[in-house]
Amino acid sequence: MNIRDFQTNIFYSIFAEINNVVNETPKIELRNLKLKDYQELKVSMIKSYQKMPEEYWSKDEIRNLVNKFPEGQFCIIIDNKIAGCALSIIIDSKKFDEDHTYDEIIGGENFSTHTNNGDVLYGIDVFIHPDYRGMRLGRRLYEARKELCEQLNLKSIAFGGRIPNYGAYSEELTPKKYIEKVKLQEIHDPVLSFQLSNDFHVKKVIKGYLPGDAESKEYAVLMEWNNIYYTKTTKLIDTPKTVVRLGLVQWQMRLFKDYDALVSQIEFFVDAVSDYQSDFILFPELFNAPLMAEFNELTEPEAIRGLSTYTERLLETFQEFAVNYNINIITGSMPMVIGEHMYNVGFLCRRDGSYERYEKLHITPAEESAWGMKGGSKLQTFDTDCGKIGVLICYDIEFPEVGRILAEEGMNILFVPFMTDTQNGYSRVKICAQARAVENECYVAIAGSVGNLPKVNNMDIQYAQSAVLTPSDFAFPVNGIKAEATPNTESTLLVDVDLDLLKELHAFGSVRNMKDRRKDLYSLKKKK
């Protein structure tokens, strides 16, 4: 690519978020770019650089980038296609004036300005394939850059961002006034608005950054994100995530106008919790029960089967939300007919697009008599990008054996979606959940529904106080409760849990429940 000729296309299609979302929820893979990806990369670049499709990175330039700084080149793969890409170098900020040009900062096609001894991660390109815009992939690439910046112990991320809508306002607004109005959301700029929403701040306005950029009137904005964890001590690269953020939904039972209204409420919570960069969101057991109102004239077994007709649609919706909002979703539970029988099931919808089903193993007498529910048989841990987790639905938490089996498989966090109608029912769930946290040396997150649900038989009242529970030792809260919601009030609970504390507990705790078991006297096995 001729760097001088590159000009306006370099950032043209970076952040244009459109609603061209693929119909089926894809599996998403974010990884480092490799030279063997070039042909697919070229196709994606040509599609992305719509204004100047002939101007794209050459294979030699990509080879230079990958050879010099492989960790800094990210791509997103969907259906074996490159859906997005972010390229970057490391520079020594002391060697560059803030009034630099794009050509000066990248050092030509050999990227001579890159240095492993630098202090700033400098973004030189980001693009999203037009077919995959609207999926918040740009946000994923930015988050990957932020994590890399922290892992490499760099001071900040910087880049020069175009302001392509400024040309339409240049006769009435100075660049300073234009930027202020974009910040106040009085004007939308497809590039600057996106950058501001991803925690970057304006450091300086640069004149002549990309000569010939008529849309921006040759102005660019030097954007910066500061690494608050920066120290002079070098951090290890690719260290696993140890602090995990959990989002719990304490769901208000209410009648909804229709299915779409229920989905809107689901999306509200997913959106809100993901805005806090949560790794997981947990919904309660049978949270979709309001949809049973339309079947209230039927018998209770017929009504629950009517509710089960929505389960496949909800699964597809949750898969889409997990991908678009970049969060792992534990869907609480829903009724599902498998074969001839009715089961109480839920799904782990990962943010990479994959999913797995879990099942309620133990059915209460009321569930069996009213709905004809059957107990499931799937008992397993699930691998996630935050380690191994387990899910037990409500009554299952009252059986110590199943929690211990999951702990032996390496579970660090146990999620418990529940539904209880009275305070004594809730107390059974909470007390048993606290016991599981202590005896299995793990975190336990419980989330339930609150309020009343008229016109739905067998679902009249709810009681809950969602919480994140911990082991009981010096590194944890003295009462074993990391955080808990206000009882019987719709809310969310956002909690960070430190997995390293569990490792220390396993090895050096005041008591070591997992290690001190008398396996010479007893054992516990899962039947195959």
Coordinates of C-alpha atoms in Angstrom, one line a residue:
M1 CA 0.0 0.0 0.0
N2 CA 1.2 3.5 -0.8
I3 CA 1.0 5.1 2.6
R4 CA 0.7 8.7 1.2
D5 CA -2.2 7.5 -1.1
F6 CA -3.9 5.7 1.8
Q7 CA -5.4 9.0 3.1
T8 CA -9.1 9.0 4.0
N9 CA -9.9 5.3 3.6
I10 CA -7.7 4.2 6.6
F11 CA -10.4 5.0 9.1
Y12 CA -13.4 5.4 6.9
S13 CA -15.3 2.2 7.7
I14 CA -13.9 1.6 11.1
F15 CA -16.8 2.4 13.3
A16 CA -19.9 2.6 11.1
E17 CA -22.3 0.6 13.2
I18 CA -25.2 -0.6 11.0
N19 CA -28.0 -3.1 11.6
N20 CA -26.8 -5.6 9.0
V21 CA -26.7 -8.5 11.6
V22 CA -26.5 -12.0 10.3
N23 CA -29.7 -14.0 10.8
E24 CA -28.1 -16.9 12.6
T25 CA -26.0 -16.4 15.7
P26 CA -22.4 -17.1 14.7
K27 CA -19.5 -18.5 16.7
I28 CA -17.0 -15.7 17.2
E29 CA -13.2 -16.2 17.6
L30 CA -10.9 -13.3 18.5
R31 CA -7.2 -14.2 18.0
N32 CA -4.0 -12.8 16.8
L33 CA -3.7 -12.3 13.0
K34 CA -1.3 -14.7 11.1
L35 CA 0.3 -14.3 7.7
K36 CA -1.7 -17.3 6.4
D37 CA -4.8 -15.2 6.9
Y38 CA -3.8 -12.7 4.3
Q39 CA -6.1 -13.8 1.4
E40 CA -9.1 -13.8 3.6
L41 CA -7.9 -10.5 5.1
K42 CA -7.6 -9.0 1.7
V43 CA -11.1 -9.9 0.8
S44 CA -12.4 -8.3 4.0
M45 CA -10.3 -5.1 3.5
I46 CA -11.6 -4.6 0.0
K47 CA -15.2 -4.9 1.3
S48 CA -14.4 -2.6 4.2
Y49 CA -12.6 0.1 2.3
Q50 CA -15.6 0.9 0.2
K51 CA -14.6 4.4 -0.8
M52 CA -11.1 3.3 -2.0
P53 CA -11.3 -0.6 -2.4
E54 CA -8.0 -0.7 -4.3
E55 CA -6.1 0.7 -1.3
Y56 CA -5.4 -2.1 1.2
W57 CA -2.5 -3.4 3.2
S58 CA -0.1 -5.4 1.1
K59 CA 1.1 -8.9 2.0
D60 CA 4.6 -7.5 2.7
E61 CA 3.2 -4.9 5.1
I62 CA 1.2 -7.5 7.0
R63 CA 4.2 -9.8 7.1
N64 CA 6.3 -6.9 8.6
L65 CA 3.6 -6.2 11.2
V66 CA 3.2 -9.9 12.2
N67 CA 6.9 -10.4 12.4
K68 CA 7.6 -7.3 14.4
F69 CA 4.7 -7.3 16.8
P70 CA 2.5 -10.5 16.5
E71 CA 0.7 -9.8 19.8
G72 CA -0.6 -6.4 18.5
Q73 CA -2.4 -7.7 15.5
F74 CA -6.0 -8.9 16.2
C75 CA -8.6 -10.4 14.0
I76 CA -12.2 -11.7 14.6
I77 CA -13.2 -14.9 12.8
I78 CA -16.8 -15.7 12.0
D79 CA -17.7 -18.6 9.8
N80 CA -14.1 -18.9 8.7
K81 CA -14.1 -15.3 7.5
I82 CA -12.3 -12.3 8.9
A83 CA -15.1 -10.1 10.2
G84 CA -12.8 -7.5 11.7
C85 CA -9.2 -6.6 12.3
A86 CA -7.2 -4.2 14.5
L87 CA -3.5 -3.4 13.8
S88 CA -1.1 -1.6 16.1
I89 CA 2.5 -0.9 16.9
I90 CA 4.4 0.2 20.0
I91 CA 6.1 3.6 19.9
D92 CA 8.3 5.6 22.3
S93 CA 6.2 8.6 23.0
K94 CA 9.2 10.7 23.9
K95 CA 10.3 10.6 20.3
F96 CA 7.2 12.1 18.8
D97 CA 5.5 15.4 19.0
E98 CA 1.8 15.5 19.5
D99 CA 1.4 17.3 16.1
H100 CA 2.5 14.3 14.0
T101 CA 1.1 12.9 10.8
Y102 CA 0.0 9.4 10.1
D103 CA 3.0 8.7 7.9
E104 CA 5.4 9.9 10.5
I105 CA 4.0 7.8 13.3
I106 CA 4.0 4.5 11.5
G107 CA 7.5 4.9 9.9
G108 CA 6.6 3.8 6.4
E109 CA 5.8 0.3 5.1
N110 CA 8.5 -1.2 7.3
F111 CA 7.0 0.3 10.5
S112 CA 10.4 1.5 11.5
T113 CA 8.9 3.4 14.5
H114 CA 7.9 0.2 16.3
T115 CA 9.9 -0.6 19.3
N116 CA 9.4 -3.3 22.0
N117 CA 10.9 -0.8 24.4
G118 CA 8.3 1.8 23.8
D119 CA 5.6 3.0 26.2
V120 CA 2.4 3.6 24.0
L121 CA 0.3 1.2 22.0
Y122 CA -0.5 3.1 18.8
G123 CA -3.5 2.0 16.7
I124 CA -2.8 2.2 13.0
D125 CA -6.0 0.6 11.6
V126 CA -9.3 -1.0 12.7
F127 CA -12.0 -2.2 10.3
I128 CA -15.2 -4.3 10.4
H129 CA -16.5 -6.2 7.4
P130 CA -19.8 -4.6 6.2
D131 CA -21.6 -7.9 6.6
Y132 CA -20.8 -8.0 10.3
R133 CA -21.4 -4.5 11.4
G134 CA -23.9 -3.9 14.2
M135 CA -22.5 -6.8 16.3
R136 CA -20.3 -4.6 18.5
L137 CA -17.2 -6.2 17.1
G138 CA -15.3 -2.9 17.1
R139 CA -15.8 -2.8 20.9
R140 CA -14.3 -6.3 21.2
L141 CA -11.2 -5.3 19.3
Y142 CA -10.8 -2.2 21.5
E143 CA -11.2 -4.3 24.6
A144 CA -8.5 -6.7 23.3
R145 CA -6.2 -3.7 22.8
K146 CA -6.9 -2.5 26.3
E147 CA -6.1 -5.9 27.8
L148 CA -2.9 -6.1 25.7
C149 CA -1.9 -2.6 26.9
E150 CA -2.3 -3.7 30.5
Q151 CA -0.5 -7.0 30.0
L152 CA 2.5 -5.3 28.3
N153 CA 2.5 -2.6 31.0
L154 CA 2.2 0.3 28.5
K155 CA 1.2 3.7 29.6
S156 CA -1.6 4.2 27.2
I157 CA -3.3 3.5 23.8
A158 CA -3.2 6.3 21.3
F159 CA -4.3 6.9 17.7
G160 CA -5.3 9.7 15.3
G161 CA -9.0 9.5 14.7
R162 CA -10.8 11.1 11.7
I163 CA -13.9 13.3 12.3
P164 CA -15.6 12.6 9.0
N165 CA -18.8 14.6 9.7
Y166 CA -16.9 17.8 10.5
G167 CA -17.0 18.8 6.8
A168 CA -20.8 19.3 7.1
Y169 CA -20.3 21.8 10.0
S170 CA -17.0 23.4 9.2
E171 CA -18.4 26.7 8.1
E172 CA -20.3 27.2 11.4
L173 CA -18.2 25.4 14.0
T174 CA -14.5 25.3 14.8
P175 CA -13.0 21.8 15.5
K176 CA -13.1 22.6 19.2
K177 CA -16.9 23.4 19.1
Y178 CA -17.6 20.4 16.9
I179 CA -15.9 18.1 19.4
E180 CA -17.8 19.6 22.3
K181 CA -21.1 19.0 20.5
V182 CA -20.2 15.4 19.8
K183 CA -19.3 14.9 23.4
L184 CA -22.7 16.3 24.4
Q185 CA -24.3 14.0 21.8
E186 CA -25.8 17.0 20.0
I187 CA -23.9 15.8 16.9
H188 CA -23.1 12.2 15.9
D189 CA -19.7 11.5 14.4
P190 CA -19.3 7.8 13.3
V191 CA -15.7 7.7 14.4
L192 CA -15.4 10.1 17.3
S193 CA -18.7 9.1 19.0
F194 CA -17.6 5.5 19.0
Q195 CA -14.2 6.3 20.4
L196 CA -15.7 8.4 23.2
S197 CA -18.1 5.6 24.1
N198 CA -15.2 3.3 24.5
D199 CA -13.5 5.4 27.2
F200 CA -11.0 7.2 25.0
H201 CA -10.6 10.9 25.6
V202 CA -9.5 13.7 23.3
K203 CA -5.9 14.8 23.8
K204 CA -5.3 17.2 20.9
V205 CA -6.7 18.3 17.6
I206 CA -4.1 17.7 14.8
K207 CA -4.1 19.6 11.5
G208 CA -2.8 17.8 8.4
Y209 CA -2.9 14.3 9.9
L210 CA -4.2 12.7 6.7
P211 CA -3.5 15.1 3.8
G212 CA -6.4 15.1 1.3
D213 CA -9.0 14.1 3.9
A214 CA -11.8 16.4 2.7
E215 CA -14.5 15.1 4.9
S216 CA -12.5 15.9 8.0
K217 CA -11.1 19.0 6.5
E218 CA -7.7 17.3 7.1
Y219 CA -8.3 17.5 10.9
A220 CA -7.8 14.5 13.2
V221 CA -8.3 14.0 16.9
L222 CA -5.5 12.5 18.9
M223 CA -7.3 10.0 21.1
E224 CA -5.9 8.4 24.3
W225 CA -6.9 5.7 26.8
N226 CA -4.7 5.7 29.9
N227 CA -3.7 2.4 31.6
I228 CA -4.4 3.0 35.3
Y229 CA -2.4 -0.2 36.2
Y230 CA 0.8 1.1 34.5
T231 CA 3.9 0.6 36.7
K232 CA 7.6 0.4 36.0
T233 CA 7.5 -3.3 36.7
T234 CA 7.0 -5.4 33.6
K235 CA 3.9 -7.5 33.6
L236 CA 3.7 -11.0 32.2
I237 CA 2.0 -11.4 28.8
D238 CA -1.1 -13.7 28.5
T239 CA -1.7 -14.0 32.3
P240 CA -5.0 -15.6 32.9
K241 CA -8.0 -13.5 34.1
T242 CA -8.2 -13.7 37.9
V243 CA -10.9 -11.1 38.8
V244 CA -14.3 -12.0 37.3
R245 CA -17.2 -9.6 37.3
L246 CA -20.7 -11.2 38.0
G247 CA -24.0 -9.5 37.1
L248 CA -27.1 -10.9 38.9
V249 CA -30.7 -10.0 37.8
Q250 CA -33.3 -9.8 40.6
W251 CA -36.3 -10.1 38.2
Q252 CA -39.6 -8.5 38.8
M253 CA -42.5 -10.8 38.0
R254 CA -45.1 -8.8 36.0
L255 CA -47.5 -9.4 33.2
F256 CA -46.1 -8.4 29.8
K257 CA -48.1 -7.3 26.8
D258 CA -46.5 -9.9 24.6
Y259 CA -43.3 -11.9 23.9
D260 CA -41.5 -8.9 22.4
A261 CA -42.1 -6.9 25.6
L262 CA -40.5 -9.7 27.7
V263 CA -37.5 -9.7 25.3
S264 CA -37.2 -5.9 25.6
Q265 CA -36.9 -6.3 29.4
I266 CA -34.3 -9.1 29.0
E267 CA -32.3 -6.9 26.7
F268 CA -32.5 -3.9 29.1
F269 CA -30.7 -6.0 31.8
V270 CA -28.2 -7.5 29.4
D271 CA -27.3 -4.1 28.1
A272 CA -27.1 -2.5 31.5
V273 CA -24.9 -5.2 33.0
S274 CA -22.6 -5.4 30.0
D275 CA -22.0 -1.7 30.2
Y276 CA -20.2 -2.4 33.4
Q277 CA -17.9 -4.9 31.6
S278 CA -19.4 -7.9 33.4
D279 CA -18.2 -11.3 32.4
F280 CA -21.5 -13.1 33.4
I281 CA -25.1 -12.3 33.8
L282 CA -27.4 -14.6 35.7
F283 CA -31.2 -14.7 35.3
P284 CA -33.6 -16.5 37.7
E285 CA -35.4 -19.8 37.4
L286 CA -38.6 -19.7 35.2
F287 CA -38.3 -15.9 34.9
N288 CA -40.4 -16.2 31.7
A289 CA -43.4 -17.4 33.6
P290 CA -45.4 -14.3 32.7
L291 CA -45.8 -15.7 29.2
M292 CA -48.0 -18.4 30.8
A293 CA -50.8 -15.9 31.3
E294 CA -52.1 -16.6 27.7
F295 CA -52.5 -20.3 28.7
N296 CA -54.2 -19.6 32.0
E297 CA -57.5 -21.1 30.9
L298 CA -55.7 -24.5 30.3
T299 CA -54.8 -27.0 33.0
E300 CA -51.5 -26.5 34.7
P301 CA -49.7 -29.3 32.8
E302 CA -51.1 -27.8 29.5
A303 CA -50.1 -24.3 30.5
I304 CA -46.5 -25.2 31.3
R305 CA -46.3 -27.0 27.9
G306 CA -47.6 -23.9 26.3
L307 CA -44.8 -21.9 27.9
S308 CA -42.3 -24.4 26.7
T309 CA -43.1 -23.4 23.1
Y310 CA -41.2 -20.1 23.7
T311 CA -38.0 -21.8 24.9
E312 CA -36.3 -22.3 21.5
R313 CA -37.0 -18.6 20.5
L314 CA -35.6 -17.4 23.8
L315 CA -32.5 -19.5 23.4
E316 CA -31.8 -17.9 20.0
T317 CA -32.4 -14.5 21.5
F318 CA -30.0 -15.1 24.4
Q319 CA -27.4 -16.4 21.9
E320 CA -27.7 -13.2 19.9
F321 CA -27.4 -11.0 23.0
A322 CA -24.4 -12.9 24.3
V323 CA -22.5 -12.2 21.1
N324 CA -23.7 -8.6 20.5
Y325 CA -23.2 -7.5 24.1
N326 CA -20.0 -9.6 24.7
I327 CA -21.1 -11.3 27.9
N328 CA -21.7 -14.9 29.0
I329 CA -25.3 -15.4 29.8
I330 CA -26.8 -17.9 32.2
T331 CA -30.4 -17.9 31.1
G332 CA -32.0 -19.0 34.4
S333 CA -34.4 -21.8 33.5
M334 CA -37.3 -22.5 31.1
P335 CA -39.5 -25.5 30.6
M336 CA -38.6 -27.7 27.7
V337 CA -40.2 -30.8 26.2
I338 CA -37.5 -33.5 25.5
G339 CA -39.0 -36.6 24.0
E340 CA -42.3 -37.1 25.8
H341 CA -41.4 -35.5 29.1
M342 CA -41.2 -32.0 30.5
Y343 CA -37.9 -30.8 31.9
N344 CA -36.7 -27.6 33.7
V345 CA -33.6 -26.5 31.7
G346 CA -31.4 -23.5 31.1
F347 CA -28.5 -22.6 28.8
L348 CA -25.0 -21.2 29.2
C349 CA -24.8 -18.8 26.1
R350 CA -21.1 -17.9 25.8
R351 CA -20.0 -14.6 24.2
D352 CA -18.2 -16.6 21.4
G353 CA -21.6 -17.8 20.1
S354 CA -21.5 -21.3 21.5
Y355 CA -24.0 -22.7 24.1
E356 CA -24.6 -25.7 26.3
R357 CA -27.7 -26.9 28.2
Y358 CA -28.0 -27.6 31.9
E359 CA -30.9 -29.4 33.6
K360 CA -32.7 -29.3 36.9
L361 CA -31.9 -32.7 38.5
H362 CA -34.2 -32.7 41.5
I363 CA -37.9 -31.9 41.1
T364 CA -39.9 -30.6 44.0
P365 CA -43.2 -32.3 44.9
A366 CA -45.1 -29.2 43.7
E367 CA -43.4 -29.2 40.3
E368 CA -44.1 -32.9 39.8
S369 CA -47.8 -32.8 40.9
A370 CA -48.7 -29.5 39.1
W371 CA -46.7 -29.7 36.0
G372 CA -45.6 -33.3 35.6
M373 CA -41.9 -32.2 35.6
K374 CA -39.1 -34.9 35.3
G375 CA -35.6 -34.6 36.7
G376 CA -32.8 -34.2 34.2
S377 CA -29.6 -36.2 34.1
K378 CA -26.9 -33.7 32.9
L379 CA -24.4 -33.0 35.7
Q380 CA -21.3 -31.3 34.5
T381 CA -19.0 -28.3 34.7
F382 CA -18.7 -25.8 31.8
D383 CA -15.6 -24.3 30.4
T384 CA -15.7 -20.5 29.9
D385 CA -13.2 -17.7 29.2
C386 CA -13.2 -17.1 33.0
G387 CA -12.5 -20.7 34.1
K388 CA -14.8 -23.6 35.0
I389 CA -18.3 -22.9 36.3
G390 CA -21.3 -25.0 37.5
V391 CA -25.0 -24.3 37.4
L392 CA -27.5 -25.8 39.8
I393 CA -31.2 -24.9 39.5
C394 CA -32.9 -24.0 42.8
Y395 CA -33.8 -27.2 44.7
D396 CA -30.5 -28.8 43.4
I397 CA -28.5 -26.6 45.7
E398 CA -30.0 -28.4 48.7
F399 CA -28.2 -31.7 47.7
P400 CA -24.5 -31.4 48.8
E401 CA -23.4 -34.3 46.6
V402 CA -23.9 -32.5 43.3
G403 CA -22.0 -29.4 44.4
R404 CA -19.1 -31.5 45.6
I405 CA -19.0 -33.4 42.3
L406 CA -18.7 -30.1 40.4
A407 CA -16.0 -28.9 42.7
E408 CA -14.0 -32.0 42.1
E409 CA -14.2 -31.2 38.4
G410 CA -12.5 -27.8 39.1
M411 CA -15.5 -25.5 39.4
N412 CA -14.7 -22.0 40.9
I413 CA -18.0 -20.3 40.5
L414 CA -21.4 -21.9 41.1
F415 CA -24.5 -20.2 39.7
V416 CA -27.9 -20.9 41.2
P417 CA -31.0 -19.5 39.5
F418 CA -33.9 -20.0 41.8
M419 CA -37.6 -19.3 42.3
T420 CA -39.1 -19.3 45.8
D421 CA -42.5 -18.0 46.9
T422 CA -41.9 -17.6 50.6
Q423 CA -39.2 -16.5 52.9
N424 CA -38.6 -19.9 54.4
G425 CA -38.3 -21.4 50.9
Y426 CA -35.7 -18.7 50.1
S427 CA -33.9 -19.4 53.4
R428 CA -33.4 -23.0 52.4
V429 CA -31.8 -22.0 49.1
K430 CA -29.5 -19.3 50.7
I431 CA -28.4 -21.4 53.7
C432 CA -27.6 -24.4 51.5
A433 CA -25.8 -22.1 48.9
Q434 CA -23.6 -20.7 51.8
A435 CA -22.8 -24.3 52.9
R436 CA -21.8 -25.2 49.3
A437 CA -19.5 -22.1 49.2
V438 CA -17.8 -23.2 52.4
E439 CA -17.5 -26.9 51.9
N440 CA -16.4 -26.6 48.2
E441 CA -14.2 -23.5 48.6
C442 CA -15.9 -21.7 45.7
Y443 CA -18.1 -18.6 45.0
V444 CA -21.9 -19.2 44.8
A445 CA -24.1 -16.7 43.0
I446 CA -27.9 -16.9 43.6
A447 CA -30.5 -15.0 41.6
G448 CA -34.3 -15.1 42.1
S449 CA -37.5 -13.3 41.1
V450 CA -39.6 -10.9 43.2
G451 CA -43.2 -9.5 43.2
N452 CA -46.5 -10.9 42.3
L453 CA -47.9 -12.6 39.2
P454 CA -51.7 -12.5 38.9
K455 CA -53.5 -14.5 36.3
V456 CA -50.9 -17.2 36.3
N457 CA -51.8 -20.3 38.3
N458 CA -49.2 -21.7 40.7
M459 CA -46.9 -18.6 40.3
D460 CA -48.8 -16.1 42.5
I461 CA -46.1 -14.7 44.8
Q462 CA -42.3 -14.5 44.8
Y463 CA -39.6 -13.8 47.4
A464 CA -35.9 -13.3 46.8
Q465 CA -32.7 -11.6 47.9
S466 CA -30.1 -12.3 45.3
A467 CA -26.5 -12.6 46.6
V468 CA -22.9 -13.6 45.9
L469 CA -21.7 -15.9 48.7
T470 CA -18.1 -16.8 49.6
P471 CA -16.0 -19.2 51.6
S472 CA -15.5 -18.2 55.3
D473 CA -11.9 -17.4 56.0
F474 CA -9.7 -14.3 56.5
A475 CA -9.5 -13.3 52.9
F476 CA -13.3 -13.2 52.6
P477 CA -16.2 -11.3 54.3
V478 CA -16.7 -12.5 57.9
N479 CA -20.3 -13.4 57.2
G480 CA -19.5 -15.2 53.9
I481 CA -21.6 -12.7 51.9
K482 CA -19.7 -10.7 49.2
A483 CA -22.8 -8.7 48.3
E484 CA -26.6 -9.0 48.4
A485 CA -29.5 -7.2 46.8
T486 CA -32.3 -5.4 48.6
P487 CA -35.0 -8.0 49.4
N488 CA -38.0 -8.2 47.1
T489 CA -37.0 -5.3 44.9
E490 CA -36.2 -5.5 41.2
S491 CA -32.5 -4.7 40.8
T492 CA -29.1 -5.8 39.5
L493 CA -26.1 -6.8 41.6
L494 CA -22.6 -6.3 40.2
V495 CA -19.8 -8.1 42.1
D496 CA -16.1 -8.8 41.4
V497 CA -14.8 -12.2 42.6
D498 CA -11.1 -12.9 42.9
L499 CA -10.2 -16.5 41.7
D500 CA -6.7 -16.2 43.1
L501 CA -8.1 -16.0 46.6
L502 CA -9.6 -19.5 46.1
K503 CA -6.2 -20.8 45.1
E504 CA -4.7 -19.4 48.3
L505 CA -7.6 -20.9 50.3
H506 CA -7.1 -24.3 48.8
A507 CA -3.4 -24.3 49.8
F508 CA -3.2 -22.2 52.9
G509 CA -6.7 -21.8 54.4
S510 CA -7.4 -22.0 58.1
V511 CA -9.3 -25.2 57.2
R512 CA -9.0 -27.0 53.9
N513 CA -12.3 -28.8 53.3
M514 CA -11.3 -30.1 49.9
K515 CA -7.9 -31.4 50.9
D516 CA -8.8 -32.8 54.3
R517 CA -11.5 -35.2 53.2
R518 CA -11.1 -38.8 54.4
K519 CA -11.0 -40.6 51.1
D520 CA -9.9 -43.7 52.9
L521 CA -13.3 -43.9 54.6
Y522 CA -15.7 -42.6 51.9
S523 CA -15.9 -41.5 48.3
L524 CA -18.3 -39.8 45.9
K525 CA -18.7 -40.8 42.3
K526 CA -20.8 -39.6 39.4
K527 CA -22.5 -42.4 37.6
K528 CA -21.8 -42.6 33.9

